[in-house]
Amino acid sequence: MQKHYDVLIIGAGAAGLTLALHLPKHCQVGVVSKGALLGSSSTYWAQGGISAVLDADDTLSSHIDDTLNAGVGLCEPDSVAFTVENAPAIINWLVELGMPFTRDPDSDADTGGEFHLTREGGHSHRRVIHAEDATGKALQTTLVNHTRLASNIDIIENVIAIDLITSDKLKDSCGDKRCVGTYVLNRNTGDIDSIASTTTVLATGGANKVYLYTSNPDGASGDGIAMAWRAGCRVANMEFMQFHPTCLYHPEAKSFLISEAVRGEGGILKLPSGEPFMQRFDPRADLAPRDIVARAIDHEMKRLGIDCVYLDISHKSKAFIQSHFPNIYQRCLELGYAIDQEPIPVVPAAHYTCGGVVTDLQGQTDIAGLYALGETAYTGLHGANRMASNSLLECMAFARAAAEAIRIELQQPHPQPRLPAWDDSQVIDSDEAVVIAHNWHEVRRLMWNYVGIVRTDKRLQRATNRIELLQQEIADYYGHFKINSDLLELRNLATVAQLIIESAKCRKESRGLHYTLDYPHLNPEAEATILQPQPETR
Ligand SMILES: Cc1cc2nc3c(=O)[nH]c(=O)nc-3n(C[C@H](O)[C@H](O)[C@H](O)COP(=O)(O)OP(=O)(O)OC[C@H]3O[C@@H](n4cnc5c(N)ncnc54)[C@H](O)[C@@H]3O)c2cc1C
């Protein structure tokens, strides 16, 4: 018997789970996650918090202005206003769910106290509500606990979505094109099934794994963006990939962030020779904004051919470091670095995907019955640069709006065609699985070298030549051998790499996160980069 859901949600982070919890209880909902519910999403690893106007001295218009400024003229004002205006209600909802936000120690303990708000880069007020320095873990745990209690929601773990099924591809297709289901691979058994759904939602997170160094968990391979592109959706602003300047450089700590607060408290970036270098790039030296610091590190690494630079806070006392950075101190010590005695090796790392699948204010994509939410989506909120702590907010604001749109959509009858079974009669077991690992590495290295923090036309052309070759090889492999999750992720990584390169080539200026030596100026008009799939790319 083929499974059918009213709503199939692909992805179990803040976006997917918020949607699941807001759908009407009579809806049969399936949530598919390729990894474990706790630990595999970016949501789980978020540190700082969620931005919302909660302080009496703060205003919605100030939050809106700050977001528009960070986005360097490319934000969609409607999207910004919508997100910011929804923030206080979202925080109330989370408080009702029992989210353990940190209380302000100076407020009245008898009344439960006000919540503590921090201030982050780009925000002109204190407006980031948090749960200590592990907001994501608290958020994911709260959402998972409530989802598990809901009798209308099936959680399906360790299952990876392969591709969307659209009605125009079915034998007896009739009516307008609509998403009618998804092919999925069970990672435990290797079985491939089709799941039918009246509406399907992509909430698979970002694509930051496309770079050699990333702060994201392993699953951030852009699956939702690649699936939507193959199905025929437009994709926008993929050139705007945000890099965090300081991720620990260590083979076992692929994605451990060294907070910017370390520089805020006196940490100094140094070359392997011990020479500080940031004052050569900006008068604010180590306190320059995130994108300037990331570009300076990238420049020095390329100039000297070195693998990392060093962040030195060892001139501060052990007691100071332990009290200000308990987690960083402990994690570095476990990995062999006593940061009160020696500098920390760091590299910039891909952190956030500002672009994605084009949606409206309710998460609706170009294909009927298909929605995209969270880091997978392009809603117009972030423009050319994401402001800190606006991303979890975006996940939840658009998930709530999508729930309402889907509720209305489900009131109409939608024909549910029988889906064809996956056909793997023409493929055999791979005899050279090592090719997948090699190509994974090649994609991530070429993106780091040629499409990273500082770009040029020549580097982008080199990247184009290489990615075309890799895509041919991957397509050939995909057509001949049985699939597994590594191959699926590799195919998606190559697709998002191609989308990032193509978008970067379109932008003949330097704006926000896109910086190119060939066009260092800012164009007077700001325009989003919107890519339209050609029929043969599907
Ligand atoms: C280290 C770190 C710190 C951050 N700090 C902050 C912060 O303080 N504040 C803030 O606002 N933002 C922060 N961010 C960004 C924010 O965490 C993410 O943008 C947000 O969590 C994305 O949520 P999401 O639901 O879109 O995707 P995710 O939380 O990444 O969830 C994606 C889900 O999709 C599943 N999935 C992916 N592909 C498939 C597939 N093919 N089939 C089935 N399932 C699939 C995954 O298993 C996962 O369950 C941070 C990010 C990182 C990495």
GROMACS .gro file of N, CA and C and ligand atoms in nm, residues 9-18 31-37 39-51 120 128-130 135-136 139-140 156 158-163 182-185 187 202-206 208 214-217 219-224 227 242 244 255-257 290 350-353 373-377 382 386-396 488-489 492, ligand 1:
model
  344
    9ILE      N    1   0.638   1.680   0.497
    9ILE     CA    2   0.740   1.783   0.525
    9ILE      C    3   0.876   1.715   0.517
   10ILE      N    4   0.962   1.766   0.431
   10ILE     CA    5   1.096   1.707   0.416
   10ILE      C    6   1.191   1.796   0.495
   11GLY      N    7   1.233   1.748   0.613
   11GLY     CA    8   1.323   1.826   0.698
   11GLY      C    9   1.262   1.852   0.834
   12ALA      N   10   1.341   1.828   0.939
   12ALA     CA   11   1.290   1.839   1.077
   12ALA      C   12   1.373   1.937   1.159
   13GLY      N   13   1.398   2.056   1.105
   13GLY     CA   14   1.460   2.164   1.183
   13GLY      C   15   1.351   2.260   1.229
   14ALA      N   16   1.392   2.385   1.258
   14ALA     CA   17   1.296   2.484   1.307
   14ALA      C   18   1.182   2.505   1.208
   15ALA      N   19   1.214   2.508   1.079
   15ALA     CA   20   1.110   2.536   0.979
   15ALA      C   21   1.011   2.420   0.970
   16GLY      N   22   1.062   2.299   0.950
   16GLY     CA   23   0.974   2.182   0.930
   16GLY      C   24   0.888   2.154   1.052
   17LEU      N   25   0.949   2.157   1.171
   17LEU     CA   26   0.873   2.121   1.291
   17LEU      C   27   0.773   2.230   1.331
   18THR      N   28   0.809   2.358   1.308
   18THR     CA   29   0.712   2.465   1.338
   18THR      C   30   0.589   2.450   1.249
   31VAL      N   31   0.671   1.375   0.859
   31VAL     CA   32   0.795   1.455   0.862
   31VAL      C   33   0.911   1.360   0.838
   32VAL      N   34   0.983   1.385   0.729
   32VAL     CA   35   1.096   1.299   0.692
   32VAL      C   36   1.225   1.369   0.729
   33SER      N   37   1.316   1.298   0.796
   33SER     CA   38   1.446   1.357   0.829
   33SER      C   39   1.557   1.260   0.792
   34LYS      N   40   1.657   1.310   0.720
   34LYS     CA   41   1.761   1.215   0.678
   34LYS      C   42   1.857   1.183   0.793
   35GLY      N   43   1.858   1.268   0.896
   35GLY     CA   44   1.944   1.241   1.011
   35GLY      C   45   1.860   1.226   1.137
   36ALA      N   46   1.929   1.211   1.251
   36ALA     CA   47   1.859   1.200   1.379
   36ALA      C   48   1.791   1.334   1.409
   37LEU      N   49   1.682   1.328   1.485
   37LEU     CA   50   1.608   1.453   1.511
   37LEU      C   51   1.689   1.551   1.596
   39GLY      N   52   2.050   1.683   1.664
   39GLY     CA   53   2.193   1.685   1.628
   39GLY      C   54   2.222   1.701   1.481
   40SER      N   55   2.128   1.664   1.393
   40SER     CA   56   2.164   1.666   1.250
   40SER      C   57   2.122   1.794   1.178
   41SER      N   58   2.039   1.877   1.241
   41SER     CA   59   1.995   2.000   1.174
   41SER      C   60   2.083   2.118   1.216
   42SER      N   61   2.087   2.223   1.133
   42SER     CA   62   2.157   2.345   1.175
   42SER      C   63   2.088   2.405   1.296
   43THR      N   64   1.955   2.391   1.299
   43THR     CA   65   1.879   2.446   1.412
   43THR      C   66   1.941   2.403   1.545
   44TYR      N   67   1.974   2.275   1.555
   44TYR     CA   68   2.026   2.221   1.681
   44TYR      C   69   2.154   2.293   1.724
   45TRP      N   70   2.235   2.338   1.625
   45TRP     CA   71   2.367   2.394   1.656
   45TRP      C   72   2.367   2.546   1.670
   46ALA      N   73   2.252   2.610   1.648
   46ALA     CA   74   2.248   2.756   1.658
   46ALA      C   75   2.288   2.798   1.800
   47GLN      N   76   2.364   2.905   1.808
   47GLN     CA   77   2.416   2.944   1.938
   47GLN      C   78   2.347   3.071   1.990
   48GLY      N   79   2.360   3.180   1.912
   48GLY     CA   80   2.325   3.314   1.960
   48GLY      C   81   2.182   3.330   2.007
   49GLY      N   82   2.083   3.313   1.917
   49GLY     CA   83   1.946   3.330   1.959
   49GLY      C   84   1.851   3.368   1.847
   50ILE      N   85   1.740   3.430   1.886
   50ILE     CA   86   1.633   3.464   1.792
   50ILE      C   87   1.604   3.613   1.810
   51SER      N   88   1.601   3.687   1.699
   51SER     CA   89   1.578   3.831   1.714
   51SER      C   90   1.428   3.861   1.719
  120GLU      N   91   2.358   4.183   1.896
  120GLU     CA   92   2.454   4.123   1.803
  120GLU      C   93   2.480   4.219   1.688
  128VAL      N   94   1.806   4.009   2.098
  128VAL     CA   95   1.826   3.867   2.067
  128VAL      C   96   1.796   3.786   2.193
  129ILE      N   97   1.684   3.715   2.188
  129ILE     CA   98   1.644   3.630   2.302
  129ILE      C   99   1.712   3.494   2.284
  130HIS      N  100   1.755   3.435   2.394
  130HIS     CA  101   1.841   3.316   2.381
  130HIS      C  102   1.822   3.220   2.497
  135THR      N  103   2.102   2.811   2.211
  135THR     CA  104   1.960   2.835   2.183
  135THR      C  105   1.903   2.727   2.091
  136GLY      N  106   1.980   2.686   1.992
  136GLY     CA  107   1.931   2.589   1.894
  136GLY      C  108   1.897   2.456   1.957
  139LEU      N  109   1.576   2.492   2.139
  139LEU     CA  110   1.464   2.508   2.046
  139LEU      C  111   1.429   2.374   1.981
  140GLN      N  112   1.532   2.306   1.929
  140GLN     CA  113   1.507   2.178   1.861
  140GLN      C  114   1.444   2.078   1.959
  156ILE      N  115   0.954   1.027   1.045
  156ILE     CA  116   1.023   0.918   0.974
  156ILE      C  117   1.171   0.954   0.967
  158ASN      N  118   1.597   0.889   0.937
  158ASN     CA  119   1.694   0.816   0.855
  158ASN      C  120   1.644   0.784   0.716
  159VAL      N  121   1.560   0.871   0.666
  159VAL     CA  122   1.507   0.855   0.531
  159VAL      C  123   1.541   0.982   0.453
  160ILE      N  124   1.602   0.965   0.337
  160ILE     CA  125   1.646   1.081   0.260
  160ILE      C  126   1.561   1.097   0.135
  161ALA      N  127   1.509   1.218   0.117
  161ALA     CA  128   1.429   1.244  -0.004
  161ALA      C  129   1.522   1.249  -0.125
  162ILE      N  130   1.480   1.185  -0.234
  162ILE     CA  131   1.565   1.179  -0.355
  162ILE      C  132   1.521   1.286  -0.454
  163ASP      N  133   1.393   1.281  -0.492
  163ASP     CA  134   1.340   1.374  -0.590
  163ASP      C  135   1.190   1.389  -0.571
  182THR      N  136   0.698   1.221  -0.344
  182THR     CA  137   0.844   1.225  -0.333
  182THR      C  138   0.899   1.082  -0.332
  183TYR      N  139   1.011   1.062  -0.401
  183TYR     CA  140   1.084   0.936  -0.387
  183TYR      C  141   1.179   0.949  -0.269
  184VAL      N  142   1.182   0.847  -0.184
  184VAL     CA  143   1.270   0.851  -0.066
  184VAL      C  144   1.350   0.722  -0.054
  185LEU      N  145   1.470   0.737   0.001
  185LEU     CA  146   1.559   0.622   0.024
  185LEU      C  147   1.571   0.599   0.174
  187ARG      N  148   1.776   0.490   0.460
  187ARG     CA  149   1.922   0.475   0.473
  187ARG      C  150   1.961   0.348   0.547
  202LEU      N  151   0.945   2.159   0.134
  202LEU     CA  152   1.091   2.144   0.143
  202LEU      C  153   1.140   2.229   0.259
  203ALA      N  154   1.197   2.166   0.361
  203ALA     CA  155   1.252   2.240   0.476
  203ALA      C  156   1.385   2.175   0.512
  204THR      N  157   1.471   2.162   0.410
  204THR     CA  158   1.592   2.080   0.424
  204THR      C  159   1.716   2.160   0.464
  205GLY      N  160   1.701   2.288   0.498
  205GLY     CA  161   1.815   2.367   0.543
  205GLY      C  162   1.899   2.419   0.427
  206GLY      N  163   2.022   2.460   0.459
  206GLY     CA  164   2.106   2.529   0.361
  206GLY      C  165   2.198   2.438   0.283
  208ASN      N  166   2.559   2.482   0.278
  208ASN     CA  167   2.695   2.527   0.313
  208ASN      C  168   2.801   2.418   0.306
  214THR      N  169   3.305   2.452   0.672
  214THR     CA  170   3.170   2.501   0.703
  214THR      C  171   3.141   2.484   0.852
  215SER      N  172   3.058   2.573   0.903
  215SER     CA  173   3.014   2.562   1.042
  215SER      C  174   2.892   2.470   1.053
  216ASN      N  175   2.842   2.422   0.939
  216ASN     CA  176   2.714   2.349   0.938
  216ASN      C  177   2.733   2.198   0.959
  217PRO      N  178   2.627   2.131   1.005
  217PRO     CA  179   2.635   1.984   1.015
  217PRO      C  180   2.644   1.920   0.876
  219GLY      N  181   2.471   1.728   0.696
  219GLY     CA  182   2.357   1.715   0.604
  219GLY      C  183   2.322   1.840   0.526
  220ALA      N  184   2.397   1.951   0.545
  220ALA     CA  185   2.360   2.077   0.479
  220ALA      C  186   2.408   2.078   0.334
  221SER      N  187   2.355   1.984   0.257
  221SER     CA  188   2.405   1.965   0.119
  221SER      C  189   2.309   2.023   0.014
  222GLY      N  190   2.220   2.110   0.057
  222GLY     CA  191   2.135   2.181  -0.040
  222GLY      C  192   2.035   2.091  -0.112
  223ASP      N  193   1.994   1.982  -0.047
  223ASP     CA  194   1.906   1.884  -0.115
  223ASP      C  195   1.776   1.948  -0.164
  224GLY      N  196   1.714   2.029  -0.079
  224GLY     CA  197   1.584   2.087  -0.115
  224GLY      C  198   1.597   2.182  -0.233
  227MET      N  199   1.652   1.970  -0.545
  227MET     CA  200   1.529   1.898  -0.585
  227MET      C  201   1.429   1.994  -0.650
  242GLN      N  202   2.711   3.329   0.325
  242GLN     CA  203   2.776   3.399   0.437
  242GLN      C  204   2.884   3.313   0.501
  244HIS      N  205   3.149   3.262   0.818
  244HIS     CA  206   3.186   3.302   0.953
  244HIS      C  207   3.339   3.309   0.955
  255SER      N  208   3.313   2.146   1.240
  255SER     CA  209   3.220   2.258   1.238
  255SER      C  210   3.211   2.329   1.372
  256PHE      N  211   3.324   2.345   1.441
  256PHE     CA  212   3.318   2.412   1.571
  256PHE      C  213   3.352   2.561   1.557
  257LEU      N  214   3.254   2.644   1.590
  257LEU     CA  215   3.273   2.789   1.577
  257LEU      C  216   3.352   2.845   1.694
  290ARG      N  217   3.235   4.121   1.035
  290ARG     CA  218   3.254   3.981   0.999
  290ARG      C  219   3.304   3.960   0.855
  350ALA      N  220   3.195   2.846   0.563
  350ALA     CA  221   3.062   2.877   0.507
  350ALA      C  222   2.958   2.855   0.617
  351HIS      N  223   2.870   2.954   0.636
  351HIS     CA  224   2.785   2.953   0.755
  351HIS      C  225   2.636   2.958   0.721
  352TYR      N  226   2.599   3.036   0.619
  352TYR     CA  227   2.456   3.056   0.594
  352TYR      C  228   2.430   3.081   0.445
  353THR      N  229   2.323   3.019   0.393
  353THR     CA  230   2.284   3.032   0.253
  353THR      C  231   2.172   3.137   0.244
  373LEU      N  232   1.058   2.632   0.287
  373LEU     CA  233   1.068   2.711   0.411
  373LEU      C  234   1.209   2.711   0.468
  374GLY      N  235   1.238   2.809   0.552
  374GLY     CA  236   1.366   2.812   0.624
  374GLY      C  237   1.482   2.844   0.532
  375GLU      N  238   1.598   2.786   0.563
  375GLU     CA  239   1.720   2.821   0.489
  375GLU      C  240   1.714   2.773   0.344
  376THR      N  241   1.625   2.680   0.313
  376THR     CA  242   1.606   2.632   0.175
  376THR      C  243   1.544   2.740   0.086
  377ALA      N  244   1.467   2.829   0.149
  377ALA     CA  245   1.385   2.922   0.071
  377ALA      C  246   1.454   3.055   0.047
  382HIS      N  247   1.669   3.835   0.354
  382HIS     CA  248   1.809   3.864   0.387
  382HIS      C  249   1.881   3.954   0.287
  386ARG      N  250   2.274   3.836   0.553
  386ARG     CA  251   2.180   3.805   0.661
  386ARG      C  252   2.222   3.874   0.790
  387MET      N  253   2.128   3.937   0.857
  387MET     CA  254   2.159   3.994   0.988
  387MET      C  255   2.149   3.882   1.093
  388ALA      N  256   2.245   3.884   1.187
  388ALA     CA  257   2.253   3.779   1.288
  388ALA      C  258   2.117   3.756   1.355
  389SER      N  259   2.085   3.629   1.376
  389SER     CA  260   1.965   3.585   1.452
  389SER      C  261   1.831   3.614   1.384
  390ASN      N  262   1.835   3.653   1.256
  390ASN     CA  263   1.710   3.667   1.181
  390ASN      C  264   1.669   3.535   1.115
  391SER      N  265   1.758   3.435   1.113
  391SER     CA  266   1.726   3.316   1.033
  391SER      C  267   1.630   3.220   1.103
  392LEU      N  268   1.651   3.196   1.233
  392LEU     CA  269   1.554   3.108   1.303
  392LEU      C  270   1.417   3.174   1.300
  393LEU      N  271   1.418   3.305   1.314
  393LEU     CA  272   1.292   3.380   1.308
  393LEU      C  273   1.222   3.359   1.173
  394GLU      N  274   1.299   3.368   1.066
  394GLU     CA  275   1.241   3.349   0.931
  394GLU      C  276   1.178   3.210   0.919
  395CYS      N  277   1.250   3.108   0.970
  395CYS     CA  278   1.197   2.970   0.963
  395CYS      C  279   1.056   2.966   1.021
  396MET      N  280   1.041   3.027   1.140
  396MET     CA  281   0.914   3.012   1.213
  396MET      C  282   0.806   3.105   1.158
  488LEU      N  283   2.355   1.067  -0.351
  488LEU     CA  284   2.246   1.167  -0.362
  488LEU      C  285   2.295   1.305  -0.318
  489GLU      N  286   2.368   1.307  -0.206
  489GLU     CA  287   2.417   1.436  -0.156
  489GLU      C  288   2.520   1.495  -0.252
  492ASN      N  289   2.344   1.654  -0.537
  492ASN     CA  290   2.283   1.782  -0.497
  492ASN      C  291   2.388   1.891  -0.475
  539LIG     C1  292   2.675   2.682   1.418
  539LIG     C2  293   2.553   2.761   1.378
  539LIG     C3  294   2.510   2.866   1.457
  539LIG     C4  295   2.395   2.939   1.420
  539LIG     N1  296   2.347   3.036   1.505
  539LIG     C5  297   2.229   3.099   1.474
  539LIG     C6  298   2.168   3.188   1.566
  539LIG     O1  299   2.217   3.210   1.676
  539LIG     N2  300   2.050   3.247   1.529
  539LIG     C7  301   1.990   3.225   1.410
  539LIG     O2  302   1.883   3.283   1.382
  539LIG     N3  303   2.045   3.139   1.322
  539LIG     C8  304   2.161   3.074   1.351
  539LIG     N4  305   2.215   2.986   1.262
  539LIG     C9  306   2.141   2.958   1.138
  539LIG    C10  307   2.017   2.873   1.169
  539LIG     O3  308   2.052   2.777   1.266
  539LIG    C11  309   1.965   2.803   1.043
  539LIG     O4  310   1.949   2.894   0.939
  539LIG    C12  311   1.829   2.737   1.072
  539LIG     O5  312   1.839   2.653   1.184
  539LIG    C13  313   1.781   2.657   0.951
  539LIG     O6  314   1.667   2.584   0.990
  539LIG     P1  315   1.593   2.492   0.884
  539LIG     O7  316   1.476   2.433   0.953
  539LIG     O8  317   1.573   2.567   0.760
  539LIG     O9  318   1.702   2.378   0.849
  539LIG     P2  319   1.780   2.279   0.946
  539LIG    O10  320   1.765   2.316   1.089
  539LIG    O11  321   1.918   2.266   0.893
  539LIG    O12  322   1.704   2.140   0.925
  539LIG    C14  323   1.713   2.071   0.803
  539LIG    C15  324   1.646   1.936   0.818
  539LIG    O13  325   1.631   1.877   0.690
  539LIG    C16  326   1.674   1.742   0.692
  539LIG     N5  327   1.713   1.709   0.555
  539LIG    C17  328   1.803   1.771   0.474
  539LIG     N6  329   1.804   1.714   0.351
  539LIG    C18  330   1.712   1.612   0.355
  539LIG    C19  331   1.667   1.515   0.261
  539LIG     N7  332   1.715   1.508   0.135
  539LIG     N8  333   1.573   1.426   0.299
  539LIG    C20  334   1.523   1.428   0.427
  539LIG     N9  335   1.562   1.519   0.520
  539LIG    C21  336   1.655   1.609   0.483
  539LIG    C22  337   1.787   1.743   0.794
  539LIG    O14  338   1.812   1.611   0.842
  539LIG    C23  339   1.724   1.835   0.900
  539LIG    O15  340   1.631   1.761   0.976
  539LIG    C24  341   2.327   2.911   1.298
  539LIG    C25  342   2.373   2.806   1.218
  539LIG    C26  343   2.484   2.732   1.257
  539LIG    C27  344   2.528   2.617   1.170
   0.00000   0.00000   0.00000
